[in-house]
PDB file of C-alpha atoms in Angstrom:
ATOM      1  CA  MET T   1      -0.290   0.037   0.164  1.00 86.00           C
ATOM      2  CA  TYR T   2       1.182   3.185  -1.273  1.00 95.00           C
ATOM      3  CA  LEU T   3      -0.689   6.296   0.567  1.00 97.00           C
ATOM      4  CA  SER T   4      -0.147  10.855   0.084  1.00 98.00           C
ATOM      5  CA  ILE T   5      -2.128  12.055   3.663  1.00 98.00           C
ATOM      6  CA  ILE T   6      -2.435  16.176   2.601  1.00 98.00           C
ATOM      7  CA  ILE T   7      -2.897  17.635   5.691  1.00 98.00           C
ATOM      8  CA  PRO T   8      -4.551  21.587   5.299  1.00 97.00           C
ATOM      9  CA  LEU T   9      -3.845  24.470   7.764  1.00 96.00           C
ATOM     10  CA  TYR T  10      -3.531  27.323   8.670  1.00 95.00           C
ATOM     11  CA  ASN T  11      -2.422  28.462  12.209  1.00 95.00           C
ATOM     12  CA  GLU T  12      -1.894  25.040  13.402  1.00 96.00           C
ATOM     13  CA  LYS T  13       2.158  25.002  15.807  1.00 96.00           C
ATOM     14  CA  LYS T  14       0.717  23.841  18.110  1.00 95.00           C
ATOM     15  CA  ASN T  15      -0.779  20.894  16.647  1.00 97.00           C
ATOM     16  CA  ILE T  16       1.661  19.782  13.879  1.00 97.00           C
ATOM     17  CA  LYS T  17       4.406  17.521  15.140  1.00 97.00           C
ATOM     18  CA  LYS T  18       1.723  15.872  17.175  1.00 96.00           C
ATOM     19  CA  ILE T  19      -0.173  14.966  14.547  1.00 97.00           C
ATOM     20  CA  PHE T  20       2.922  13.801  12.750  1.00 97.00           C
ATOM     21  CA  LEU T  21       4.670  11.395  15.766  1.00 96.00           C
ATOM     22  CA  LYS T  22       0.701  10.022  15.680  1.00 95.00           C
ATOM     23  CA  ILE T  23       0.782   9.121  12.588  1.00 95.00           C
ATOM     24  CA  HIS T  24       4.740   8.282  12.738  1.00 93.00           C
ATOM     25  CA  LYS T  25       3.937   5.841  15.327  1.00 92.00           C
ATOM     26  CA  ASN T  26       0.505   4.412  13.935  1.00 89.00           C
ATOM     27  CA  LEU T  27       2.656   3.413  10.201  1.00 90.00           C
ATOM     28  CA  LEU T  28       5.575   3.122  10.896  1.00 76.00           C
ATOM     29  CA  SER T  29       6.826  -0.286   9.099  1.00 78.00           C
ATOM     30  CA  LYS T  30       3.058  -0.829   7.964  1.00 84.00           C
ATOM     31  CA  LEU T  31       3.148   0.981   4.543  1.00 89.00           C
ATOM     32  CA  ASN T  32       4.886   3.162   2.313  1.00 93.00           C
ATOM     33  CA  TYR T  33       3.456   6.808   2.914  1.00 95.00           C
ATOM     34  CA  GLU T  34       4.210  10.458   2.355  1.00 97.00           C
ATOM     35  CA  ILE T  35       2.670  13.687   4.659  1.00 98.00           C
ATOM     36  CA  ILE T  36       2.132  16.932   2.383  1.00 98.00           C
ATOM     37  CA  PHE T  37       1.210  19.612   5.567  1.00 98.00           C
ATOM     38  CA  VAL T  38      -0.371  22.113   2.931  1.00 98.00           C
ATOM     39  CA  ASP T  39      -0.014  25.573   4.651  1.00 97.00           C
ATOM     40  CA  ASP T  40      -2.685  28.056   3.612  1.00 94.00           C
ATOM     41  CA  GLU T  41      -0.227  31.061   4.424  1.00 93.00           C
ATOM     42  CA  SER T  42      -0.188  30.869   8.276  1.00 95.00           C
ATOM     43  CA  THR T  43       0.175  34.027  10.122  1.00 95.00           C
ATOM     44  CA  ASP T  44       2.363  32.398  13.208  1.00 96.00           C
ATOM     45  CA  ASP T  45       5.026  29.720  12.915  1.00 95.00           C
ATOM     46  CA  SER T  46       3.276  26.926  11.255  1.00 97.00           C
ATOM     47  CA  SER T  47       5.856  27.269   8.711  1.00 95.00           C
ATOM     48  CA  LYS T  48       8.785  26.967  10.769  1.00 96.00           C
ATOM     49  CA  ILE T  49       7.680  24.329  12.966  1.00 97.00           C
ATOM     50  CA  LEU T  50       6.856  22.934   8.939  1.00 97.00           C
ATOM     51  CA  LYS T  51      10.538  23.594   7.059  1.00 96.00           C
ATOM     52  CA  LYS T  52      12.180  21.725  10.781  1.00 97.00           C
ATOM     53  CA  LEU T  53      10.013  18.937   9.730  1.00 97.00           C
ATOM     54  CA  SER T  54      10.367  17.997   6.805  1.00 97.00           C
ATOM     55  CA  LYS T  55      14.400  18.364   6.334  1.00 96.00           C
ATOM     56  CA  LYS T  56      14.377  15.492   9.525  1.00 96.00           C
ATOM     57  CA  ASN T  57      11.752  13.056   7.285  1.00 95.00           C
ATOM     58  CA  LYS T  58      12.228  12.543   3.879  1.00 94.00           C
ATOM     59  CA  ASN T  59       8.623  11.508   3.700  1.00 95.00           C
ATOM     60  CA  VAL T  60       7.182  14.341   4.583  1.00 97.00           C
ATOM     61  CA  PHE T  61       6.955  17.061   2.595  1.00 97.00           C
ATOM     62  CA  HIS T  62       5.778  21.768   2.996  1.00 97.00           C
ATOM     63  CA  LEU T  63       3.892  22.645  -0.019  1.00 97.00           C
ATOM     64  CA  HIS T  64       2.894  26.374   1.586  1.00 95.00           C
ATOM     65  CA  ARG T  65       0.441  28.500  -0.929  1.00 94.00           C
ATOM     66  CA  ILE T  66       2.062  31.836  -0.727  1.00 90.00           C
ATOM     67  CA  GLY T  67       0.204  34.613  -2.073  1.00 86.00           C
ATOM     68  CA  LYS T  68      -3.319  32.580  -2.856  1.00 86.00           C
ATOM     69  CA  LYS T  69      -7.116  33.099  -1.494  1.00 87.00           C
ATOM     70  CA  ARG T  70      -7.474  30.862   1.383  1.00 88.00           C
ATOM     71  CA  ASP T  71      -9.742  28.285   1.820  1.00 91.00           C
ATOM     72  CA  LEU T  72      -9.637  24.625   2.430  1.00 92.00           C
ATOM     73  CA  THR T  73     -10.419  22.900  -0.614  1.00 93.00           C
ATOM     74  CA  GLN T  74      -7.759  24.312  -2.752  1.00 94.00           C
ATOM     75  CA  SER T  75      -5.267  23.627  -0.466  1.00 95.00           C
ATOM     76  CA  CYS T  76      -6.357  20.096  -1.114  1.00 96.00           C
ATOM     77  CA  PHE T  77      -6.564  20.007  -4.516  1.00 96.00           C
ATOM     78  CA  ASP T  78      -2.707  21.750  -4.203  1.00 96.00           C
ATOM     79  CA  GLY T  79      -1.909  18.522  -1.622  1.00 97.00           C
ATOM     80  CA  ILE T  80      -3.466  15.675  -4.416  1.00 97.00           C
ATOM     81  CA  SER T  81      -1.565  17.459  -6.939  1.00 96.00           C
ATOM     82  CA  LYS T  82       1.621  16.919  -5.598  1.00 97.00           C
ATOM     83  CA  SER T  83       1.236  13.660  -4.542  1.00 98.00           C
ATOM     84  CA  LYS T  84       2.879  10.728  -6.025  1.00 97.00           C
ATOM     85  CA  TYR T  85       1.091   7.653  -4.713  1.00 97.00           C
ATOM     86  CA  LYS T  86      -3.169   6.707  -6.240  1.00 97.00           C
ATOM     87  CA  ASN T  87      -4.843   6.633  -2.615  1.00 98.00           C
ATOM     88  CA  ILE T  88      -4.966   9.679  -0.935  1.00 98.00           C
ATOM     89  CA  LEU T  89      -6.468   9.957   2.463  1.00 98.00           C
ATOM     90  CA  ILE T  90      -7.764  13.485   4.016  1.00 98.00           C
ATOM     91  CA  MET T  91      -7.848  14.413   7.445  1.00 97.00           C
ATOM     92  CA  ASP T  92      -7.272  17.310   9.090  1.00 95.00           C
ATOM     93  CA  CYS T  93      -4.843  19.005  11.881  1.00 96.00           C
ATOM     94  CA  ASP T  94      -6.729  20.179  14.547  1.00 94.00           C
ATOM     95  CA  LEU T  95      -6.270  16.281  16.688  1.00 94.00           C
ATOM     96  CA  GLN T  96     -10.079  15.670  16.106  1.00 93.00           C
ATOM     97  CA  HIS T  97      -8.976  12.944  13.664  1.00 95.00           C
ATOM     98  CA  ASP T  98      -6.994   9.865  14.576  1.00 95.00           C
ATOM     99  CA  PRO T  99      -4.353   9.011  13.105  1.00 94.00           C
ATOM    100  CA  LYS T 100      -5.071   5.552  14.714  1.00 94.00           C
ATOM    101  CA  ASN T 101      -8.665   5.238  12.267  1.00 95.00           C
ATOM    102  CA  ILE T 102      -5.861   5.092   9.306  1.00 96.00           C
ATOM    103  CA  LEU T 103      -4.402   1.371   9.338  1.00 95.00           C
ATOM    104  CA  SER T 104      -8.453   0.399   9.584  1.00 96.00           C
ATOM    105  CA  MET T 105      -9.914   2.540   6.617  1.00 97.00           C
ATOM    106  CA  ILE T 106      -6.691   1.401   5.061  1.00 96.00           C
ATOM    107  CA  LYS T 107      -7.721  -2.139   5.827  1.00 96.00           C
ATOM    108  CA  THR T 108     -11.647  -1.731   4.827  1.00 97.00           C
ATOM    109  CA  PHE T 109     -10.657   0.473   1.268  1.00 98.00           C
ATOM    110  CA  GLN T 110      -8.297  -2.792   0.252  1.00 97.00           C
ATOM    111  CA  LYS T 111     -11.175  -5.918   1.607  1.00 97.00           C
ATOM    112  CA  GLU T 112     -14.132  -4.082   0.087  1.00 97.00           C
ATOM    113  CA  LYS T 113     -12.180  -2.909  -2.898  1.00 97.00           C
ATOM    114  CA  ALA T 114     -13.956   0.159  -2.805  1.00 98.00           C
ATOM    115  CA  ASP T 115     -13.420   3.945  -4.415  1.00 98.00           C
ATOM    116  CA  PHE T 116     -13.611   5.965  -1.379  1.00 98.00           C
ATOM    117  CA  VAL T 117     -13.569   4.585   3.036  1.00 98.00           C
ATOM    118  CA  VAL T 118     -14.964   8.314   4.537  1.00 98.00           C
ATOM    119  CA  GLY T 119     -15.048   8.501   8.848  1.00 97.00           C
ATOM    120  CA  VAL T 120     -18.395   9.049   9.626  1.00 95.00           C
ATOM    121  CA  ARG T 121     -18.723  11.027  12.668  1.00 89.00           C
ATOM    122  CA  ASN T 122     -21.646   9.772  15.473  1.00 84.00           C
ATOM    123  CA  PHE T 123     -23.282  12.043  15.854  1.00 76.00           C
ATOM    124  CA  ASP T 124     -25.719  10.354  18.793  1.00 73.00           C
ATOM    125  CA  LYS T 125     -23.060   9.727  20.831  1.00 67.00           C
ATOM    126  CA  LYS T 126     -22.610  12.030  24.241  1.00 57.00           C
ATOM    127  CA  HIS T 127     -18.759  13.041  24.520  1.00 51.00           C
ATOM    128  CA  SER T 128     -18.453  13.748  20.613  1.00 58.00           C
ATOM    129  CA  GLY T 129     -15.826  16.447  20.142  1.00 60.00           C
ATOM    130  CA  LEU T 130     -18.177  18.657  17.696  1.00 66.00           C
ATOM    131  CA  PRO T 131     -19.949  20.715  20.121  1.00 71.00           C
ATOM    132  CA  TYR T 132     -23.632  20.707  20.346  1.00 72.00           C
ATOM    133  CA  HIS T 133     -24.736  23.902  17.676  1.00 76.00           C
ATOM    134  CA  ARG T 134     -21.753  22.568  15.156  1.00 77.00           C
ATOM    135  CA  SER T 135     -23.405  18.522  15.313  1.00 84.00           C
ATOM    136  CA  ILE T 136     -26.799  20.623  15.076  1.00 88.00           C
ATOM    137  CA  VAL T 137     -25.592  22.840  11.574  1.00 87.00           C
ATOM    138  CA  SER T 138     -24.086  19.544  10.641  1.00 88.00           C
ATOM    139  CA  ARG T 139     -27.499  17.647  10.964  1.00 90.00           C
ATOM    140  CA  LEU T 140     -29.279  20.095   9.404  1.00 93.00           C
ATOM    141  CA  LEU T 141     -27.369  20.400   6.345  1.00 92.00           C
ATOM    142  CA  ILE T 142     -27.156  16.650   5.836  1.00 94.00           C
ATOM    143  CA  LEU T 143     -30.390  16.423   5.888  1.00 95.00           C
ATOM    144  CA  ILE T 144     -30.951  19.477   2.969  1.00 95.00           C
ATOM    145  CA  ILE T 145     -27.990  18.046   1.021  1.00 95.00           C
ATOM    146  CA  ASN T 146     -30.100  14.159   1.237  1.00 95.00           C
ATOM    147  CA  ILE T 147     -33.714  15.807   0.252  1.00 95.00           C
ATOM    148  CA  PHE T 148     -32.165  18.183  -2.519  1.00 94.00           C
ATOM    149  CA  LEU T 149     -29.790  15.967  -4.093  1.00 94.00           C
ATOM    150  CA  GLY T 150     -30.144  12.463  -2.649  1.00 94.00           C
ATOM    151  CA  LYS T 151     -28.707  10.071   0.525  1.00 94.00           C
ATOM    152  CA  LYS T 152     -24.810   8.518  -0.990  1.00 95.00           C
ATOM    153  CA  VAL T 153     -23.356   8.601   3.073  1.00 96.00           C
ATOM    154  CA  ASN T 154     -24.791   8.822   6.633  1.00 95.00           C
ATOM    155  CA  ASP T 155     -22.270  11.340   6.762  1.00 95.00           C
ATOM    156  CA  PRO T 156     -21.351  13.874   3.344  1.00 95.00           C
ATOM    157  CA  MET T 157     -19.589  16.650   5.405  1.00 92.00           C
ATOM    158  CA  SER T 158     -16.981  15.038   6.850  1.00 95.00           C
ATOM    159  CA  GLY T 159     -13.423  15.680   6.535  1.00 94.00           C
ATOM    160  CA  PHE T 160     -11.478  12.018   7.325  1.00 97.00           C
ATOM    161  CA  PHE T 161     -11.286  10.484   4.074  1.00 98.00           C
ATOM    162  CA  LEU T 162      -9.670   7.765   1.663  1.00 98.00           C
ATOM    163  CA  PHE T 163     -10.253   7.250  -2.308  1.00 98.00           C
ATOM    164  CA  LYS T 164      -8.098   6.717  -5.416  1.00 98.00           C
ATOM    165  CA  LYS T 165      -6.366   9.953  -7.026  1.00 98.00           C
ATOM    166  CA  LYS T 166      -7.734   8.831 -10.242  1.00 98.00           C
ATOM    167  CA  HIS T 167     -11.457   9.677  -9.532  1.00 97.00           C
ATOM    168  CA  PHE T 168     -10.016  13.404  -8.059  1.00 97.00           C
ATOM    169  CA  VAL T 169      -8.156  14.037 -11.704  1.00 96.00           C
ATOM    170  CA  LYS T 170     -11.820  12.563 -13.234  1.00 96.00           C
ATOM    171  CA  ALA T 171     -13.853  15.243 -10.860  1.00 94.00           C
ATOM    172  CA  LYS T 172     -11.682  18.051 -11.182  1.00 93.00           C
ATOM    173  CA  LYS T 173     -12.942  19.461 -14.011  1.00 92.00           C
ATOM    174  CA  ASN T 174     -16.641  19.807 -12.022  1.00 90.00           C
ATOM    175  CA  LEU T 175     -15.721  20.272  -9.303  1.00 92.00           C
ATOM    176  CA  PHE T 176     -16.880  23.327  -7.294  1.00 90.00           C
ATOM    177  CA  GLY T 177     -13.307  23.612  -6.389  1.00 88.00           C
ATOM    178  CA  ARG T 178     -14.089  26.547  -2.783  1.00 86.00           C
ATOM    179  CA  GLY T 179     -15.142  26.069   1.314  1.00 82.00           C
ATOM    180  CA  TYR T 180     -14.269  23.570   4.059  1.00 79.00           C
ATOM    181  CA  LYS T 181     -16.097  20.030   2.469  1.00 87.00           C
ATOM    182  CA  ILE T 182     -14.021  18.386  -0.143  1.00 93.00           C
ATOM    183  CA  PHE T 183     -14.981  15.183  -0.054  1.00 96.00           C
ATOM    184  CA  PHE T 184     -19.130  16.306  -0.120  1.00 94.00           C
ATOM    185  CA  ASP T 185     -17.405  17.779  -3.533  1.00 94.00           C
ATOM    186  CA  LEU T 186     -16.245  14.990  -4.676  1.00 95.00           C
ATOM    187  CA  ILE T 187     -18.928  12.110  -4.447  1.00 96.00           C
ATOM    188  CA  TYR T 188     -21.465  14.067  -5.640  1.00 94.00           C
ATOM    189  CA  CYS T 189     -19.666  15.499  -9.004  1.00 93.00           C
ATOM    190  CA  ILE T 190     -19.122  12.321  -9.917  1.00 94.00           C
ATOM    191  CA  LYS T 191     -21.073  11.338 -12.958  1.00 88.00           C
ATOM    192  CA  TYR T 192     -20.248   7.650 -12.410  1.00 94.00           C
ATOM    193  CA  LYS T 193     -21.097   4.362 -10.371  1.00 95.00           C
ATOM    194  CA  ILE T 194     -18.612   5.006  -7.315  1.00 97.00           C
ATOM    195  CA  LYS T 195     -18.349   2.420  -4.488  1.00 98.00           C
ATOM    196  CA  ILE T 196     -18.331   4.278  -0.868  1.00 98.00           C
ATOM    197  CA  VAL T 197     -18.000   2.373   2.736  1.00 98.00           C
ATOM    198  CA  GLU T 198     -18.207   3.828   5.761  1.00 98.00           C
ATOM    199  CA  GLN T 199     -16.370   3.532   9.049  1.00 97.00           C
ATOM    200  CA  GLU T 200     -17.649   4.773  12.267  1.00 95.00           C
ATOM    201  CA  ILE T 201     -14.398   7.347  13.333  1.00 93.00           C
ATOM    202  CA  THR T 202     -14.887   8.835  17.333  1.00 87.00           C
ATOM    203  CA  LEU T 203     -13.909  12.486  16.607  1.00 87.00           C
ATOM    204  CA  PHE T 204     -12.195  14.136  19.855  1.00 86.00           C
ATOM    205  CA  LYS T 205     -12.357  17.541  21.109  1.00 78.00           C
ATOM    206  CA  ARG T 206     -10.405  20.852  19.128  1.00 71.00           C
ATOM    207  CA  ASN T 207      -6.963  20.080  20.530  1.00 64.00           C
ATOM    208  CA  SER T 208      -6.316  23.914  19.414  1.00 61.00           C
ATOM    209  CA  GLY T 209      -6.860  26.586  17.303  1.00 54.00           C
ATOM    210  CA  GLU T 210     -10.445  27.599  15.396  1.00 55.00           C
ATOM    211  CA  SER T 211     -13.092  25.933  13.869  1.00 52.00           C
ATOM    212  CA  LYS T 212     -13.516  26.345  10.012  1.00 55.00           C
ATOM    213  CA  MET T 213     -16.921  26.590  10.476  1.00 54.00           C
ATOM    214  CA  SER T 214     -18.581  29.847   9.652  1.00 61.00           C
ATOM    215  CA  PHE T 215     -21.248  32.170   8.266  1.00 70.00           C
ATOM    216  CA  THR T 216     -18.826  32.937   5.044  1.00 76.00           C
ATOM    217  CA  THR T 217     -18.444  28.876   5.029  1.00 78.00           C
ATOM    218  CA  LEU T 218     -21.687  27.866   5.980  1.00 83.00           C
ATOM    219  CA  ARG T 219     -23.404  30.271   2.444  1.00 87.00           C
ATOM    220  CA  LEU T 220     -20.630  28.381   0.167  1.00 88.00           C
ATOM    221  CA  ILE T 221     -22.000  24.876   1.790  1.00 90.00           C
ATOM    222  CA  ILE T 222     -25.680  26.192   0.671  1.00 91.00           C
ATOM    223  CA  TYR T 223     -24.445  28.260  -2.115  1.00 90.00           C
ATOM    224  CA  GLN T 224     -22.723  24.201  -3.396  1.00 91.00           C
ATOM    225  CA  ILE T 225     -26.100  22.893  -2.861  1.00 92.00           C
ATOM    226  CA  ILE T 226     -28.444  24.969  -5.215  1.00 92.00           C
ATOM    227  CA  ARG T 227     -25.710  24.565  -8.342  1.00 89.00           C
ATOM    228  CA  LEU T 228     -25.616  21.146  -7.767  1.00 89.00           C
ATOM    229  CA  PHE T 229     -29.561  20.369  -7.933  1.00 91.00           C
ATOM    230  CA  ILE T 230     -29.583  23.265 -10.371  1.00 90.00           C
ATOM    231  CA  ASN T 231     -27.230  20.889 -12.492  1.00 83.00           C
ATOM    232  CA  ARG T 232     -29.115  17.787 -11.512  1.00 80.00           C
ATOM    233  CA  ILE T 233     -32.412  18.823 -12.789  1.00 82.00           C
ATOM    234  CA  ILE T 234     -30.849  20.480 -16.331  1.00 79.00           C
ATOM    235  CA  ASN T 235     -29.568  16.613 -16.841  1.00 71.00           C
ATOM    236  CA  PHE T 236     -31.899  15.555 -16.087  1.00 54.00           C
ATOM    237  CA  LYS T 237     -34.076  16.747 -18.712  1.00 47.00           C
TER     238      LYS T 237
END
């Protein structure tokens, strides 16, 4: 198994070394992998930490997005484009996604011969790492997506997923390419049949930093849903 791990980040200086060590501990000697940290022009010391980390570790790469409009999806796109392996894993840098899940996701990916394996959050867990208001917003958005676009998975808003790079290459021209929900963008823009397998994960509380969910982010997601719905009607006709 050859795996490219894409980790977009912005001002995550307290989390970078921690997530690297957790990934390294869980994946060392078990597979060939690279980690691409995509820094969306952080204003803290994230860039300095990443430069040192990439110098010490040959499988760690620092991609610095300078002078570009800050956007998590575009950060992921840049990371995927620079990746050298055919299997891609997207995860956050804030330690809400547990690197311990990576190996089990890979096993599912191989066993099920899946195109995507997505880490699905359990919103009913009392000790979920998602704040109550975020949980409500996520549930509402998922309901809207299911009504207007049809249900494909239980958690299309997940940011922790494994997939074959070829699907990104094929779908890239149709992708919305903005905002913070690249998995949602991918699975609803792919026009052919794909196999998506779900795996329940525990979402931990954010280690540090701020949530990426804002009014602007929410507006982009709603706009994206409307755009996909209109395209669906046009194609149906």
